[in-house]
Coordinates of C-alpha atoms in Angstrom, one line a residue:
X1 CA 0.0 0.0 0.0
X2 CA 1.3 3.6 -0.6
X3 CA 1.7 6.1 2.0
X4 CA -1.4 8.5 2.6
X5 CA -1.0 11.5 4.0
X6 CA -2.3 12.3 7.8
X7 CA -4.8 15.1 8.0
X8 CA -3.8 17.0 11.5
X9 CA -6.5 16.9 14.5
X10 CA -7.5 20.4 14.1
X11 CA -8.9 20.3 10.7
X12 CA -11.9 17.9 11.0
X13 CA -13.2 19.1 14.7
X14 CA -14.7 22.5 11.9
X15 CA -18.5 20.8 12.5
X16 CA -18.5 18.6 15.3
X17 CA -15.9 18.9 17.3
X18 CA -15.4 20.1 20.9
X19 CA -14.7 23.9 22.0
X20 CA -12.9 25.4 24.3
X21 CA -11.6 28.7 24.4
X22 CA -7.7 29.4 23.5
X23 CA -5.0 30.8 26.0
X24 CA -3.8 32.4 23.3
X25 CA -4.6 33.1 19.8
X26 CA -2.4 30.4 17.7
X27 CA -0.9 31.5 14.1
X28 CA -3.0 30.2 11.6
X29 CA -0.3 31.5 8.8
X30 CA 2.6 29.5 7.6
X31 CA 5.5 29.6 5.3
X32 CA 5.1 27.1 3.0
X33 CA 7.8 24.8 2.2
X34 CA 7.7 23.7 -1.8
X35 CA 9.8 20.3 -1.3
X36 CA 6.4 19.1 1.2
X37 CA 3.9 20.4 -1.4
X38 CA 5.8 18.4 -4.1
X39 CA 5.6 15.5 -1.7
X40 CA 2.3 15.6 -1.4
X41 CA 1.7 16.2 -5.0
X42 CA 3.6 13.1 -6.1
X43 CA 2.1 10.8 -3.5
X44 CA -1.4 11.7 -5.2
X45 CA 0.2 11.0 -8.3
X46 CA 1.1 7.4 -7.4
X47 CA -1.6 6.5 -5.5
X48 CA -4.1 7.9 -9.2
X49 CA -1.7 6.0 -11.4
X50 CA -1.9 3.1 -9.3
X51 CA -5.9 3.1 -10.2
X52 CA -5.1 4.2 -13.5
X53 CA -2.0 5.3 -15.6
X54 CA -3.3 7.5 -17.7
X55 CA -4.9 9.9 -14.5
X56 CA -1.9 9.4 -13.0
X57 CA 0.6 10.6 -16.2
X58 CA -2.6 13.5 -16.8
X59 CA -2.5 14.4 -13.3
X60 CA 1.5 14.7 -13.2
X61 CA 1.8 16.9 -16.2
X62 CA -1.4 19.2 -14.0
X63 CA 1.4 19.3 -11.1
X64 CA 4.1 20.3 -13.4
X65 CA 2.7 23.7 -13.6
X66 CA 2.8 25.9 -10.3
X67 CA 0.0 25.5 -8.8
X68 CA 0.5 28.1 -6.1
X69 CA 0.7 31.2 -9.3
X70 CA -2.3 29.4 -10.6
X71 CA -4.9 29.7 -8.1
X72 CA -3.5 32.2 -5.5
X73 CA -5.1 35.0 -8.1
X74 CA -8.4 33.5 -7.7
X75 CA -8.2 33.1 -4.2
X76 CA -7.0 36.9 -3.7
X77 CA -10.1 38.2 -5.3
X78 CA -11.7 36.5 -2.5
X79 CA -9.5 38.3 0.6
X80 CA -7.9 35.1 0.8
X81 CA -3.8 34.2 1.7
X82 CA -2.4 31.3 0.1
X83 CA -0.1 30.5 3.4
X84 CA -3.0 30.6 5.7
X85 CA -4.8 27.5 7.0
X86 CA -7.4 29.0 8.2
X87 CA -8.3 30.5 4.5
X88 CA -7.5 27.4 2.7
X89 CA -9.9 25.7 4.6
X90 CA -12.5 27.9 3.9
X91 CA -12.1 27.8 0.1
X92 CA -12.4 23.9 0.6
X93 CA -15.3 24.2 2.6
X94 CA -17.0 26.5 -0.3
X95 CA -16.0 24.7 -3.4
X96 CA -17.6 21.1 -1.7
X97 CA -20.9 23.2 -1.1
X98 CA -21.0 24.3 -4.9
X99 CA -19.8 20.6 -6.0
X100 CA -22.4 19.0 -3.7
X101 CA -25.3 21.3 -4.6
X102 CA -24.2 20.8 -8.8
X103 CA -23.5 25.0 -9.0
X104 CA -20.5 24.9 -11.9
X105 CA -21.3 28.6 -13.3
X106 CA -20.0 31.8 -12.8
X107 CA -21.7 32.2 -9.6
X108 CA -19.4 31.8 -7.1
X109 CA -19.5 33.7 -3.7
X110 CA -18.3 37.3 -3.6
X111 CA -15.6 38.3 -1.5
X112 CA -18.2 39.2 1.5
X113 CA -19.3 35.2 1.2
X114 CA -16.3 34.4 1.3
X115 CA -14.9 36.7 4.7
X116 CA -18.3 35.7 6.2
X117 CA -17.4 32.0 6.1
X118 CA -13.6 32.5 7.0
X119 CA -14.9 34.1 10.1
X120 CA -16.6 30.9 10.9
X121 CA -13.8 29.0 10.3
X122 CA -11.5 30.7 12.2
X123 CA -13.6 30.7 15.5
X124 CA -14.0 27.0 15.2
X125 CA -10.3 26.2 14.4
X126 CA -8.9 28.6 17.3
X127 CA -11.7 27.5 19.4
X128 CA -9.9 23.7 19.3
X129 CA -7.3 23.5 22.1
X130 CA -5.0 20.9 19.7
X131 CA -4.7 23.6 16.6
X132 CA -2.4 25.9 19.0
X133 CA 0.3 23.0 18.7
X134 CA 0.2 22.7 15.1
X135 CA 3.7 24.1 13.9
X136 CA 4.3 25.2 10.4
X137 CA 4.5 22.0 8.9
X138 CA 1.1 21.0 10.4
X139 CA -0.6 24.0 9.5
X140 CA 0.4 23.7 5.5
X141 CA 0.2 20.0 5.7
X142 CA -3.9 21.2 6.1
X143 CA -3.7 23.6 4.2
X144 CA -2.2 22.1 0.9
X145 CA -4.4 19.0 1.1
X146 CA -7.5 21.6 1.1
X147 CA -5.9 23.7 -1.6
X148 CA -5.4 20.3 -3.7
X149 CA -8.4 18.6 -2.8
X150 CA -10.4 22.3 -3.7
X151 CA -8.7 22.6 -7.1
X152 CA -9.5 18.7 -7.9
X153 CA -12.9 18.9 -7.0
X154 CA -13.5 21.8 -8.9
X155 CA -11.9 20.6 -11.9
X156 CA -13.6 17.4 -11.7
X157 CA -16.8 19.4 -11.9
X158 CA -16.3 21.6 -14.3
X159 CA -15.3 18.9 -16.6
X160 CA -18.2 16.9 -15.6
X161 CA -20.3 19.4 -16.5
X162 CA -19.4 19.6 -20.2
X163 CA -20.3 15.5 -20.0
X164 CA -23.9 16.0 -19.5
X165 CA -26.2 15.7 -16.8
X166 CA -25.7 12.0 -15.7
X167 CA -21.8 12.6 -15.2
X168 CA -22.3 16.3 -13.8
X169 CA -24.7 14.6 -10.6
X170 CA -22.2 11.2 -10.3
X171 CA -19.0 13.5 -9.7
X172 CA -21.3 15.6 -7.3
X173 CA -22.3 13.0 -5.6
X174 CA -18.4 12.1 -5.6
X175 CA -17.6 15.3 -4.1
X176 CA -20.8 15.2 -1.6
X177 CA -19.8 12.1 -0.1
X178 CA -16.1 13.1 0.4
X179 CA -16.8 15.8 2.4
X180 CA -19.4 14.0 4.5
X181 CA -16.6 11.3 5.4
X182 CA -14.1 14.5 6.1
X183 CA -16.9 16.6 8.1
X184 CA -19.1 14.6 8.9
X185 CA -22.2 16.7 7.9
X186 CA -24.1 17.4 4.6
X187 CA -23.4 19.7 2.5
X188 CA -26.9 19.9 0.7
X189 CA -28.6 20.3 4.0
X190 CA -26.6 23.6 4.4
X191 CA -27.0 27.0 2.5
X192 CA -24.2 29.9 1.7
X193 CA -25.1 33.0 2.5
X194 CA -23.7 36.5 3.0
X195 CA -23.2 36.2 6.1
X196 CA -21.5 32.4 5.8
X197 CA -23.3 28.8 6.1
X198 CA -26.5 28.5 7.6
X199 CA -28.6 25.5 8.9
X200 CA -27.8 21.6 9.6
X201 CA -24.2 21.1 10.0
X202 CA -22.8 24.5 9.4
X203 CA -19.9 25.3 11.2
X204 CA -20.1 26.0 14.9
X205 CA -17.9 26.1 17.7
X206 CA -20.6 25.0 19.8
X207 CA -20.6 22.0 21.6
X208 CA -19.0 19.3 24.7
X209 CA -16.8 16.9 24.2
X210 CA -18.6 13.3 25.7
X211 CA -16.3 10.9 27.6
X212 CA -14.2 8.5 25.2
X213 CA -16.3 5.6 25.0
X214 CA -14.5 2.1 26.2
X215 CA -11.9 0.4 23.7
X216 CA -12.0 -2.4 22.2
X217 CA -9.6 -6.0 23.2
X218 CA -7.6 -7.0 20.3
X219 CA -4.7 -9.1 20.0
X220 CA -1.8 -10.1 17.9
X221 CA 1.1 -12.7 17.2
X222 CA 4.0 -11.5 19.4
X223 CA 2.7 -8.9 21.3
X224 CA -0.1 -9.0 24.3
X225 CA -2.7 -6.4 24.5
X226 CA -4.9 -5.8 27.6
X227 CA -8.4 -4.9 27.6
X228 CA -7.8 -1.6 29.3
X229 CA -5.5 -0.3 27.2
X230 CA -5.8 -1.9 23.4
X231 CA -8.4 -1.3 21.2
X232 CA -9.3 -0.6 17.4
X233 CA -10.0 2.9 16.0
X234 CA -10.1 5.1 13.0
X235 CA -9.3 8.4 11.8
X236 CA -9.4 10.6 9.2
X237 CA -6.7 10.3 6.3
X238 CA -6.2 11.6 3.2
X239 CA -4.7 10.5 -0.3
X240 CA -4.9 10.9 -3.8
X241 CA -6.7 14.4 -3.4
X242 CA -9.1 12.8 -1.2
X243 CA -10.1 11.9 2.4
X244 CA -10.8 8.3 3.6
X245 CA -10.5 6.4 6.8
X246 CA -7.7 4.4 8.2
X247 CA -8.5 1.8 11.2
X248 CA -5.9 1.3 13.6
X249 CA -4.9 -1.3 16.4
X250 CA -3.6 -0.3 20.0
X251 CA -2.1 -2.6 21.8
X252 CA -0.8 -2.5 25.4
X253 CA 2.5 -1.8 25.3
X254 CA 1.6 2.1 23.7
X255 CA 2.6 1.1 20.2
X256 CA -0.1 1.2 17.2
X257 CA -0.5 0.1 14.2
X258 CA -2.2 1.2 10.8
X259 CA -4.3 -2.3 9.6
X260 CA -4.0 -3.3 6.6
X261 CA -4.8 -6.7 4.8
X262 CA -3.2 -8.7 7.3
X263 CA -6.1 -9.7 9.7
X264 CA -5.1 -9.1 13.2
X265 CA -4.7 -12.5 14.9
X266 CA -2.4 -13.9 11.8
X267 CA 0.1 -10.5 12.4
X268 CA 3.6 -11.1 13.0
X269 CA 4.8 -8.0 14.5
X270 CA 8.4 -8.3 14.1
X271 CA 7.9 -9.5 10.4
X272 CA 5.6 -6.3 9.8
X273 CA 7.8 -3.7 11.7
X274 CA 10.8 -4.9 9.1
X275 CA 8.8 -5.0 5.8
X276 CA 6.2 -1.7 6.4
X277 CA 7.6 0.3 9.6
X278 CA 5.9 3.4 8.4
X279 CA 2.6 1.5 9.4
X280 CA 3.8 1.5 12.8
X281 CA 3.5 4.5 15.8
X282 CA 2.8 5.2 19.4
X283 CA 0.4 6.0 21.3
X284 CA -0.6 7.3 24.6
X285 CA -3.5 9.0 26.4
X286 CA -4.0 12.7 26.3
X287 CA -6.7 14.6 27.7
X288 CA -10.3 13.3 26.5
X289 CA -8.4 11.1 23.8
X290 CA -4.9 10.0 22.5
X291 CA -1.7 11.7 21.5
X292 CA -0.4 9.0 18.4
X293 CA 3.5 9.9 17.1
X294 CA 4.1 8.1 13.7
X295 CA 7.5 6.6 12.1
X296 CA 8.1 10.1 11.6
X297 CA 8.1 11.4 14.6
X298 CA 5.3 14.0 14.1
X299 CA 2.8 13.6 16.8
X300 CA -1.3 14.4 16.9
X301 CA -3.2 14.4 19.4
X302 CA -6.9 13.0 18.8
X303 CA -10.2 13.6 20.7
X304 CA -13.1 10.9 20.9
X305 CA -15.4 11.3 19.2
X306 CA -14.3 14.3 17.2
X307 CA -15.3 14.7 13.5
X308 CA -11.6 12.7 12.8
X309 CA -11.1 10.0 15.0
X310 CA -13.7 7.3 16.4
X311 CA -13.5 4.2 17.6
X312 CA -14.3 1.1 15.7
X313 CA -15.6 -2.4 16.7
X314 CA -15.2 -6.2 16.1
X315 CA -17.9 -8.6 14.3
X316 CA -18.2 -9.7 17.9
X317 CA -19.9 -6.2 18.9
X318 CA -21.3 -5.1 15.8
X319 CA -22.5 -8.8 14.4
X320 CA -21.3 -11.6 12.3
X321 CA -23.3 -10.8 9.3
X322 CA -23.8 -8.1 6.9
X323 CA -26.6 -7.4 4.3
X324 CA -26.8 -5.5 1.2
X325 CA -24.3 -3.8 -1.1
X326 CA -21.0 -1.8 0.3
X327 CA -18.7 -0.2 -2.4
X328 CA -15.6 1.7 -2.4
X329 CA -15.0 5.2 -4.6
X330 CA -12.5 7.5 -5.8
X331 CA -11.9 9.3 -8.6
X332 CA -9.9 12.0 -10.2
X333 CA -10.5 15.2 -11.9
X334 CA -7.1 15.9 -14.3
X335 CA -6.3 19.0 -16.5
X336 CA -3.4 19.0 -19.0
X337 CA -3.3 17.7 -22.7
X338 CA -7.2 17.1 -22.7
X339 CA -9.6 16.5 -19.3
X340 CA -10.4 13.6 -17.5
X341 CA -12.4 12.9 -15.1
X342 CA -12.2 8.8 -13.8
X343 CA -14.6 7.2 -11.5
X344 CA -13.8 4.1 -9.7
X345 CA -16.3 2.1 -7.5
X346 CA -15.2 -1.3 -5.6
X347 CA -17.9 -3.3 -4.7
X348 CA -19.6 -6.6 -3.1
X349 CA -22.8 -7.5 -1.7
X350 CA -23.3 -9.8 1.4
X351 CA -26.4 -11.4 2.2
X352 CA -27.8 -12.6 5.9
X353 CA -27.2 -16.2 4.5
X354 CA -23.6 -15.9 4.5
X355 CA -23.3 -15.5 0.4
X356 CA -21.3 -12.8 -1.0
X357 CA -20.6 -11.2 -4.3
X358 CA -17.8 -9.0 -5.5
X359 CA -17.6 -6.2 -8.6
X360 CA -16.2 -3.0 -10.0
X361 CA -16.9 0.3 -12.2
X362 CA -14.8 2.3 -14.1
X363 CA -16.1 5.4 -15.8
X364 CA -14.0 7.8 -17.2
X365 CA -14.1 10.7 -20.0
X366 CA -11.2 12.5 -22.0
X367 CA -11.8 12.8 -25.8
X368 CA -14.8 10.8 -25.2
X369 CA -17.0 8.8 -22.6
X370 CA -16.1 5.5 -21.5
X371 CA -17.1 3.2 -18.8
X372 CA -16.7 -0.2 -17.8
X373 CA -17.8 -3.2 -15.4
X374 CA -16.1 -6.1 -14.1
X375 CA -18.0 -9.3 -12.1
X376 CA -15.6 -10.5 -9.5
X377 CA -15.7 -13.7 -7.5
X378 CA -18.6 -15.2 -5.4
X379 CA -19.0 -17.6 -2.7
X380 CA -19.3 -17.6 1.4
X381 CA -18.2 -15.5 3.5
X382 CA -17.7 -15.6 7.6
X383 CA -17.1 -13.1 10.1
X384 CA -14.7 -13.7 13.3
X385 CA -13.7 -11.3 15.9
X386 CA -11.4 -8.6 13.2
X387 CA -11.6 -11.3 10.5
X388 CA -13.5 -11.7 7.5
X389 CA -13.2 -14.8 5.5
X390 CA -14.2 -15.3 1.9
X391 CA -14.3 -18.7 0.5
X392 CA -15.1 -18.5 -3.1
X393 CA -16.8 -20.8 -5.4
X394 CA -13.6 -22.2 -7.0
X395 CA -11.8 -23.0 -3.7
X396 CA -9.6 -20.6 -3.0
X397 CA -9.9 -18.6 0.8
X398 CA -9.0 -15.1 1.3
X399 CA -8.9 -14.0 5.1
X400 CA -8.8 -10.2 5.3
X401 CA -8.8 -7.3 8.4
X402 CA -12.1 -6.7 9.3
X403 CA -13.7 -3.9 11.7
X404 CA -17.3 -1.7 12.1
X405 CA -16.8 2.0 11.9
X406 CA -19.0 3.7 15.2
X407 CA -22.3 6.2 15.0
X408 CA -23.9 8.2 17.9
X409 CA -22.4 9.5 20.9
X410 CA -21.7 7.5 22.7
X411 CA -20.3 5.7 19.7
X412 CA -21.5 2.2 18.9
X413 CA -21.4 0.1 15.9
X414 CA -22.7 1.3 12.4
X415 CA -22.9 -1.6 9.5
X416 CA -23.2 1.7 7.3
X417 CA -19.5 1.8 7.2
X418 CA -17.0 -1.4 7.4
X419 CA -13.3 -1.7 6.9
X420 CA -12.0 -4.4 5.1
X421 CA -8.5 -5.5 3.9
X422 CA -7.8 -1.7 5.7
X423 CA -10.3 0.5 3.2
X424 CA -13.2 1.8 4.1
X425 CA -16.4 0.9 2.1
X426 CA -20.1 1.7 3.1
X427 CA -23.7 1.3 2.2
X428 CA -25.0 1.9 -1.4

């Protein structure tokens, strides 16, 4: 698996999130480093190309340019800084709402929109005791993944909408649903106004952080957990442009680790620490929640439940069997020797019998419209503890990482979002 990029605490407590009033007003300005921007540009690169080589090859020439020159005039007209986290965010924030509500015209908000909303930002953001610890590198590492996932989203739109109406409402869907996994809140239930957003969801700085609720036991080859301390969550990540959810193991001994195919009771730790040690980190408890330093050494500090980090349950809390369809999307919006726009939906069906059913999409447009499907395997499938086994129709068995992702507050088990194999896919 390629590297994803962390999205800081601070960012995703902007609609639910607690509050509490700074010491201090925090910077919210930064000076941006171009080698980390290109970092982050090339790890989007590889993760598209990985899906397919043409977005990714389109999507490096787009890079190529400056993309700092390109858009900072656009975002001046708007009162906006292109080193400021607290503006970036905003410009995010109001680029989903047009996506998700289909508005690809020339009406985009005025400058006074635009001030209004970064005034709601900024109270939220500052009103989040973890944002006064982000240093420079935090603060651009939110703001460039707004400012790229703002530009993709917009060309992805725009492109759409030369496509007709079917592609124009599936890559605002696209868009809809990616900020609902980021924010958690809808952006169609929300209206812009002159004086910022206003109804369901719009940002507020309102609001008490509950108790964290209790973690969950899990265990693996090598290395004990205990009950009290170990447990599964998920947080907030993004890649490729866009924001997903990575689950993660605690165990006992304050070390975590980011799940990925390898189901938990068949990990060897030692063997995993040598072949992916940028999967690995520690943790301990801060506050209302958890401060988690990766292989890097950059730490985060998480609070549960917070917009960005939840915690997630076995197959023994949530159930041992699913029904209905889950799927899996991404896509990209690319500029540079022609458009494209490329969706790509992973998908399988389980059914209360134990049956399941696998499948993809692809549907993508450049000089023209193309789309395809692909049936994948069938068979049986079983849930155990973090496990889900497959056991197709031909023979072969495929054991994968399994976990529930967590609704409510308190938090409890939602079969509206699962992770398996370490992705996150959810209800159709």
């Amino acid at each position: 698996m390629l590297p994803r990029v962390l999205i800081p605490s601070a960012l995703l407590l902007l609609a639910s999130g607690p509050a509490a009033a700074a010491q201090s007003e925090p910077a919210t300005r930064f000076h941006r480093d171009p080698a980390l921007l290109a970092e982050k540009e090339a790890k989007i690169v590889a993760l598209f190309g990985q899906k397919s080589p043409q977005a990714g090859a389109e999507l490096e020439k787009l890079f190529r340019e400056d993309i700092i020159a390109k858009v900072r005039p656009a975002y001046g007209k708007l009162g906006f800084d292109i080193e400021d986290v607290v503006d970036l965010v905003s410009a995010y924030w109001m680029v989903a709402w047009l996506a998700a509500n289909g508005i690809v015209d020339d009406s985009r908000p005025d400058r006074e929109t635009a001030q209004a909303v970064r005034a709601q930002m900024r109270k939220v953001m500052l009103a989040n005791p973890g944002f006064a610890a982000l240093d420079d590198r935090g603060r651009q590492d939110i703001g460039d993944t707004m400012l790229l996932q703002a530009l993709l989203a917009e060309i992805q739109m725009q492109a759409a909408a030369t496509q007709g109406a079917a592609m124009k409402q599936q890559v605002s869907d696209a868009v809809q649903a990616q900020a609902a996994a980021l924010l958690k809140v809808d952006m169609r239930r929300m209206t812009l106004t002159a004086k910022g957003f206003a109804g369901q969801g719009a940002p507020s700085a309102a609001g008490t952080a509950p108790p964290p609720p209790a973690p969950t036991p899990v265990r693996a080859s090598g290395m004990a957990a205990t009950s009290k301390a170990a447990g599964l969550y998920f947080r907030a990540i993004s890649g490729g442009g866009g924001v997903d959810w990575e689950p993660l193991a605690f165990f006992g001994n304050g070390e975590y680790w980011e799940i990925g195919a390898t189901p938990l009771d068949e990990l060897n730790v030692a063997e995993s620490k040598a072949r992916e040690p940028h999967r690995w980190g520690r943790w301990q408890q801060a506050g209302g929640g958890f401060r988690l330093t990766g292989s890097d050494g950059h730490s985060n500090d998480y609070t549960l439940p917070s917009g960005n980090f939840f915690p997630a349950f076995s197959s023994a809390q949530g159930g041992a069997t699913l029904s209905g369809a889950y799927s899996r999307t991404s896509s990209s919006g690319l500029q540079g020797g022609g458009t494209t726009v490329a969706l790509f939906v992973d998908k399988i069906r389980f059914t209360p019998d134990g049956q399941f059913v696998e499948g993809s999409n692809m549907g993508a447009m450049g000089s023209g419209v193309y789309a395809g499907r692909k049936t994948g395997g069938s068979g049986r499938y079983r849930l155990s503890g973090t496990t889900l086994e497959l056991t197709y129709a031909d023979g072969r068995v495929k054991r994968t990482s399994f976990a529930y992702g967590a609704t409510g507050r308190p938090a409890h088990p939602s079969k509206d979002m699962v992770f398996i194999g370490g992705d996150t896919f959810v209800t159709d």
